[in-house]
Short mmCIF file of C-alpha atoms and ligand atoms in Angstrom, two decimals:
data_model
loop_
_atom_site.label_atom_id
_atom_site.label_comp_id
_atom_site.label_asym_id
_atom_site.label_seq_id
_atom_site.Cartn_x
_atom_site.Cartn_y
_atom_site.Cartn_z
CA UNK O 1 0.00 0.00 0.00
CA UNK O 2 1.12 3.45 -1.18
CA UNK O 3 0.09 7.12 0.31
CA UNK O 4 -0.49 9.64 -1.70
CA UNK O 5 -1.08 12.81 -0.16
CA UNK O 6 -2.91 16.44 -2.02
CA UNK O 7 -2.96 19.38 -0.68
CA UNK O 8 -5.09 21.98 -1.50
CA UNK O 9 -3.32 23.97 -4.31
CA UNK O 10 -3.69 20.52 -5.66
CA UNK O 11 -7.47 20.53 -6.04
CA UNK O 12 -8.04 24.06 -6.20
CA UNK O 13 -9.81 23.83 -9.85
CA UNK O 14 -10.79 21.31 -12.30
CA UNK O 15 -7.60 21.69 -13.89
CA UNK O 16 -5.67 20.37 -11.34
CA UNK O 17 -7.78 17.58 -10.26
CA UNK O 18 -7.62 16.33 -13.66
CA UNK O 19 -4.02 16.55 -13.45
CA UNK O 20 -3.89 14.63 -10.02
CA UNK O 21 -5.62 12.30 -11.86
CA UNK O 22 -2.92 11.63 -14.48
CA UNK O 23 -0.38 11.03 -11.51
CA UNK O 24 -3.37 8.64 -9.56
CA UNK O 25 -3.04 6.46 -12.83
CA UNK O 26 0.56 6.63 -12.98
CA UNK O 27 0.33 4.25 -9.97
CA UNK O 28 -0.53 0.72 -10.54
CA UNK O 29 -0.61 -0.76 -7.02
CA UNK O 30 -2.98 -0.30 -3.96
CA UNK O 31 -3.64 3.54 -3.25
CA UNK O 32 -5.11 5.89 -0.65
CA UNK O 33 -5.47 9.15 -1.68
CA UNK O 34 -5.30 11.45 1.31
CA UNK O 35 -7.10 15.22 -0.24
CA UNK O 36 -7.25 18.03 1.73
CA UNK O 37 -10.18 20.90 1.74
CA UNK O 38 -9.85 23.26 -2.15
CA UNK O 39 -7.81 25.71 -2.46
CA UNK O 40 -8.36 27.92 0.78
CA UNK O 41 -11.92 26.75 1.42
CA UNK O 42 -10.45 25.97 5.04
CA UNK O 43 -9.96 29.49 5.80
CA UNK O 44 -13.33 30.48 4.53
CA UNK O 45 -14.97 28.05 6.57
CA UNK O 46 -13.29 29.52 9.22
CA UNK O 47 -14.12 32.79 8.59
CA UNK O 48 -17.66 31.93 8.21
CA UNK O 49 -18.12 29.94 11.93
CA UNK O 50 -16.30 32.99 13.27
CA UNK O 51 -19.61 34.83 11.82
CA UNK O 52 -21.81 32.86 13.63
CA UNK O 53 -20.21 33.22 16.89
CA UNK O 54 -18.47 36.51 16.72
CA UNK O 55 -17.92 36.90 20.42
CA UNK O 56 -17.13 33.02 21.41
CA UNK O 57 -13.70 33.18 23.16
CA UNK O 58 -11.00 31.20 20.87
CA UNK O 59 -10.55 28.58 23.72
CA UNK O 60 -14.72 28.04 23.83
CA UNK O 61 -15.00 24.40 24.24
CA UNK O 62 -18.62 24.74 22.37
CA UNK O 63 -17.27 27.11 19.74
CA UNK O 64 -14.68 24.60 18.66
CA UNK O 65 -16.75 21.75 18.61
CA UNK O 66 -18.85 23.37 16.01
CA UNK O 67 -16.10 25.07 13.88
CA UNK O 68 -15.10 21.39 13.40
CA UNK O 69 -18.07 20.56 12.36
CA UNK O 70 -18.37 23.18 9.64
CA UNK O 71 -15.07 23.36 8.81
CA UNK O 72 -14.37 19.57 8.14
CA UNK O 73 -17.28 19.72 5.55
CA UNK O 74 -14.05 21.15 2.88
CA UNK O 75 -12.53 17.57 3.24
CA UNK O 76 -15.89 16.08 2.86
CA UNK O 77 -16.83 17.97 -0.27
CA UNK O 78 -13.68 17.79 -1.98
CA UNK O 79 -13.11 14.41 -1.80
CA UNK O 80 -16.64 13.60 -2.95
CA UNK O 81 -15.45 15.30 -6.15
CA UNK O 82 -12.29 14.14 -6.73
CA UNK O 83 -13.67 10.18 -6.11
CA UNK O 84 -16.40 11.04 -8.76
CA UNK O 85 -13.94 12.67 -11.10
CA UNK O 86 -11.18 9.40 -10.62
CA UNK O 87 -14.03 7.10 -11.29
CA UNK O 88 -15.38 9.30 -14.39
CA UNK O 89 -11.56 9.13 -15.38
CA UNK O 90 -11.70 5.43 -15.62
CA UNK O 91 -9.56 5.43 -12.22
CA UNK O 92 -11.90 2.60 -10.07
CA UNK O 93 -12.04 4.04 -6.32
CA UNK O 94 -13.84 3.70 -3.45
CA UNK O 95 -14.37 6.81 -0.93
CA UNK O 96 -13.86 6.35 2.22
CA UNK O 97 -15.39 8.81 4.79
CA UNK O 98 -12.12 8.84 7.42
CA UNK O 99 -14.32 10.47 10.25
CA UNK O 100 -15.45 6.90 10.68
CA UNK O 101 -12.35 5.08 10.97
CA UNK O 102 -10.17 7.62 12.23
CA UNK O 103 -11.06 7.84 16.12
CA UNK O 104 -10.23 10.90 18.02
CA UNK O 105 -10.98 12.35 22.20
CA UNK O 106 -13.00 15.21 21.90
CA UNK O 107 -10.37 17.65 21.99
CA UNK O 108 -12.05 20.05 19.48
CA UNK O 109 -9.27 21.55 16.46
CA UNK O 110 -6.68 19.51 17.69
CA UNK O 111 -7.96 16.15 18.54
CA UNK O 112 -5.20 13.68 19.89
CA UNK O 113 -5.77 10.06 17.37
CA UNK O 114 -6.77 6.30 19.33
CA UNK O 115 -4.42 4.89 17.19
CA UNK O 116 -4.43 1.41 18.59
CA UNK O 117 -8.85 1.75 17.91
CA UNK O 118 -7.67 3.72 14.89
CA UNK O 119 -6.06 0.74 13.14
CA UNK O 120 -8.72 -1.51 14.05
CA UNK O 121 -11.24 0.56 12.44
CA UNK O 122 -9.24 1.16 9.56
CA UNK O 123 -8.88 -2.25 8.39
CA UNK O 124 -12.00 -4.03 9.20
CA UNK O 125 -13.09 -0.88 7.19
CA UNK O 126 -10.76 -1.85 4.08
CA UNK O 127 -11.34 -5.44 4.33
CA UNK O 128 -15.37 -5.08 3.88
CA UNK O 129 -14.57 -2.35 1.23
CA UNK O 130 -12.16 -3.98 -0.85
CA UNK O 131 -10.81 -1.68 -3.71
CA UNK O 132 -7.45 -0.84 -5.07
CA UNK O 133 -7.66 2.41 -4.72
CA UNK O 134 -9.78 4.26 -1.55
CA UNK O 135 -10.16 8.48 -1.99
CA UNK O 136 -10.04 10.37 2.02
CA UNK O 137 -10.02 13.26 4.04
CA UNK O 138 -7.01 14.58 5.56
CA UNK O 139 -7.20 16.69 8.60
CA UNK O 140 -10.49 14.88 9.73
CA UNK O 141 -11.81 12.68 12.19
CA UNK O 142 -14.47 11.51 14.62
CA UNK O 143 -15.20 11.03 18.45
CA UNK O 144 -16.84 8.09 19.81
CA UNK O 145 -20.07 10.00 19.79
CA UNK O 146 -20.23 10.47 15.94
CA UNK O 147 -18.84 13.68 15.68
CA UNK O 148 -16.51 15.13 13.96
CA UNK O 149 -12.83 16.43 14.44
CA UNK O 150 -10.07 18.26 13.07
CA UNK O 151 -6.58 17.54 13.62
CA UNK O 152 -5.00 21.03 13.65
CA UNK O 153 -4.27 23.38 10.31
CA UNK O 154 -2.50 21.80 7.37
CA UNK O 155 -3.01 18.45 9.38
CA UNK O 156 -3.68 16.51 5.99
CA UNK O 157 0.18 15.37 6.02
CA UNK O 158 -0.65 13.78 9.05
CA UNK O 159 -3.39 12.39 8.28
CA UNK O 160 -1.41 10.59 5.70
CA UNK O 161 1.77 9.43 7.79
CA UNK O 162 -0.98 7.98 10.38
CA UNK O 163 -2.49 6.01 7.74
CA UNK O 164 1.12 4.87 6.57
CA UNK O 165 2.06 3.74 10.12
CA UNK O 166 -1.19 2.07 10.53
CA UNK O 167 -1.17 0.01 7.48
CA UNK O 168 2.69 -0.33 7.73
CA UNK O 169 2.42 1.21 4.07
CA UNK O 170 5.07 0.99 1.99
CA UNK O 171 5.71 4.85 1.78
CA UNK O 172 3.97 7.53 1.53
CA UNK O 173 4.41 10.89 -1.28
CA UNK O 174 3.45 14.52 -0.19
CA UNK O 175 2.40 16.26 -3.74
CA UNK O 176 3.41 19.68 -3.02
CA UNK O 177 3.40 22.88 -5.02
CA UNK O 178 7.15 22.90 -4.16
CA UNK O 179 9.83 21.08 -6.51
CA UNK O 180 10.71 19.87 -2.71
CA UNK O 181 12.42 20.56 0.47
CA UNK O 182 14.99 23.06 0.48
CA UNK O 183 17.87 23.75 2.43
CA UNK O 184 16.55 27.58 2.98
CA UNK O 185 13.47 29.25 2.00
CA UNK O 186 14.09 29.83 -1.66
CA UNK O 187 12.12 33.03 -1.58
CA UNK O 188 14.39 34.71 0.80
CA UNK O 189 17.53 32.98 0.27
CA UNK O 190 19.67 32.92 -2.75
CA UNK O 191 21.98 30.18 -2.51
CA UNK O 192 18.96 27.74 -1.12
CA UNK O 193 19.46 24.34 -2.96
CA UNK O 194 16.88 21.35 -3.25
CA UNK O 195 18.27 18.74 -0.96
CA UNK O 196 16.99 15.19 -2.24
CA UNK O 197 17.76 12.92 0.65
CA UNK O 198 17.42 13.86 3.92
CA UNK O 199 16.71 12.15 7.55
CA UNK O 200 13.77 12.14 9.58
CA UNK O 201 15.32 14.13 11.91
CA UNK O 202 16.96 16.76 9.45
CA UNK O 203 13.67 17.48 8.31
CA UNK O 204 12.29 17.53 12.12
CA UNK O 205 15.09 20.36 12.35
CA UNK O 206 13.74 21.93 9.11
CA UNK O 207 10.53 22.34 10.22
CA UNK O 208 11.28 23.33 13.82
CA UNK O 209 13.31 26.00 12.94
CA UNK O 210 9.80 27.61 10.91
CA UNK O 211 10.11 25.37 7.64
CA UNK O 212 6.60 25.41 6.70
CA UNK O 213 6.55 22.48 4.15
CA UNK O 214 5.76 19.25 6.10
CA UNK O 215 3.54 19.69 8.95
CA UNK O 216 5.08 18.81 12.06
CA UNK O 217 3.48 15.73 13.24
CA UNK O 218 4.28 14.03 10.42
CA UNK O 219 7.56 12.37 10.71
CA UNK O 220 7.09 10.53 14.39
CA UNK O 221 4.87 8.16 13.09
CA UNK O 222 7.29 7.42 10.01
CA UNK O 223 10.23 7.10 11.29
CA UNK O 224 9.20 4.55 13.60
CA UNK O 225 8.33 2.51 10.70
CA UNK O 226 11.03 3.59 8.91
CA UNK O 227 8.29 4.51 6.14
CA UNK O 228 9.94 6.58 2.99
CA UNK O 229 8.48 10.08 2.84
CA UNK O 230 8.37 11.63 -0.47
CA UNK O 231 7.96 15.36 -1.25
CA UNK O 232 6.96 15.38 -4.46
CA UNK O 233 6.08 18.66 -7.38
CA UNK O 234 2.62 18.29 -8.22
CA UNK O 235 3.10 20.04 -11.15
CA UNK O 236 6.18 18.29 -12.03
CA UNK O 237 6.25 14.61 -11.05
CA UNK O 238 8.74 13.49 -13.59
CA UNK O 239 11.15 15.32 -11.07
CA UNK O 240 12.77 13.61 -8.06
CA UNK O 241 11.48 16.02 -5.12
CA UNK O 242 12.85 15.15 -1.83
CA UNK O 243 13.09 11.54 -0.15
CA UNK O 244 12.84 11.47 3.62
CA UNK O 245 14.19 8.29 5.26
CA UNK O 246 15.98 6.41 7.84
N1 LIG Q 1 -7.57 21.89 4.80
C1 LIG Q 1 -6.86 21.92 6.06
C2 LIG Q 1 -6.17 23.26 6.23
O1 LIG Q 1 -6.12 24.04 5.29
C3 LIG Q 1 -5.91 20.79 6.23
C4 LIG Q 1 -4.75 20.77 5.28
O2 LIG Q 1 -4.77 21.44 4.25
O3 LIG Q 1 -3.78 20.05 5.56
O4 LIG Q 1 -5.67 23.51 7.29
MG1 MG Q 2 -4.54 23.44 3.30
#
């Protein structure tokens, strides 16, 4: 099993989810597809749950619990499309709604993952949905009470590096709107080259020190695993990107 992880900029139009299409079919073995919210639909569902509750404290436990439950709707809607637009493609695919398999506490925007009840879920779910290729939400999940939950902003690579180390996937491929990880931003600094292999715990470094290119959770899970993390151009997938290992 394979992870292949969009981001936003990746789905943003019908353009580009025809293009993620052409790499989806560039892959012959068992797939997830991990898709976050379009474009910056995140941010406007944001904005609009702010409306409705213009005075709720940022730390409301209430508040929260419903901006999850508006805001998660981006994952739910774009992956509906993108599964419709694979299968349309002639790409077979079966989506999976994650906020059923994925089980969270109720910890509302930044819900902590049962990942032992997690795995369980997740492949008694696979095994009575058999398909070689599943379409899900990143940055979503659900409580024990059938609600749903967010992991945190730009959680989706998560998302995807907990699937990996659940499955004990094979590796998993961030498609980014980067040609890959750098050793320095490139839009400040100069000299900053593409570095194409790189440690788990160089890129931990990275991204403590303000990198903004992987989010942060992502490389525990891996690197216990040892699972090979890809940072791959969307745009450009004939290119090498960055490979994150051992
Ligand atoms: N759509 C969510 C966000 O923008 C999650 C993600 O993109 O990773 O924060
Ligand atoms: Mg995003």
């Amino acid at each position: 099993m394979k992870i292949y992880k969009f981001g936003g900029a990746s789905v943003k139009d019908a353009e580009r989810i025809r293009h993620l299409a052409e790499i989806v079919a560039m892959e012959t073995g068992p797939l997830i597809v991990v898709v976050s919210a379009m474009g910056k639909t995140t941010n406007q569902l944001e904005e609009f749950t702010r409306m409705l509750y213009p005075d709720a404290p940022y730390e409301d436990e209430e508040y929260n619990r419903l901006y999850d439950q508006v805001v998660s709707t981006g994952e739910l809607q774009s992956t509906r499309i993108v599964s419709a637009y694979l299968n349309h493609a002639g790409i077979a695919n079966h989506w999976m709604d994650i906020t059923e398999v994925l089980r969270t506490d109720a910890n509302y925007r930044d819900a902590n993952v049962d990942i032992a009840q997690s795995r369980e879920r997740l492949q008694a779910y696979l095994a009575a949905h058999p398909a070689r290729v599943y379409v899900t939400q990143g940055f979503i999940a659900g409580t024990d009470e059938g609600l749903r939950t967010t992991l945190g902003r730009e959680g989706s690579d998560y998302t995807a590096a907990l699937l990996a180390y659940m499955l004990d996937a094979e590796s998993v491929t961030l498609w980014k709107d980067v040609p890959g990880v750098f050793s320095a931003d490139p839009r400040k600094v100069r000299d900053a080259v593409l570095i194409e292999d790189m440690s788990y715990v160089q890129a931990q470094q990275l991204v403590e020190k303000g990198a903004q290119i992987v989010h942060k959770k992502t490389f525990a899970p891996l690197y216990e695993k040892q699972i090979p993390l890809y940072v791959k151009p969307f745009l450009h997938p004939e290119e090498r990107g960055t490979r994150i290992h051992g």
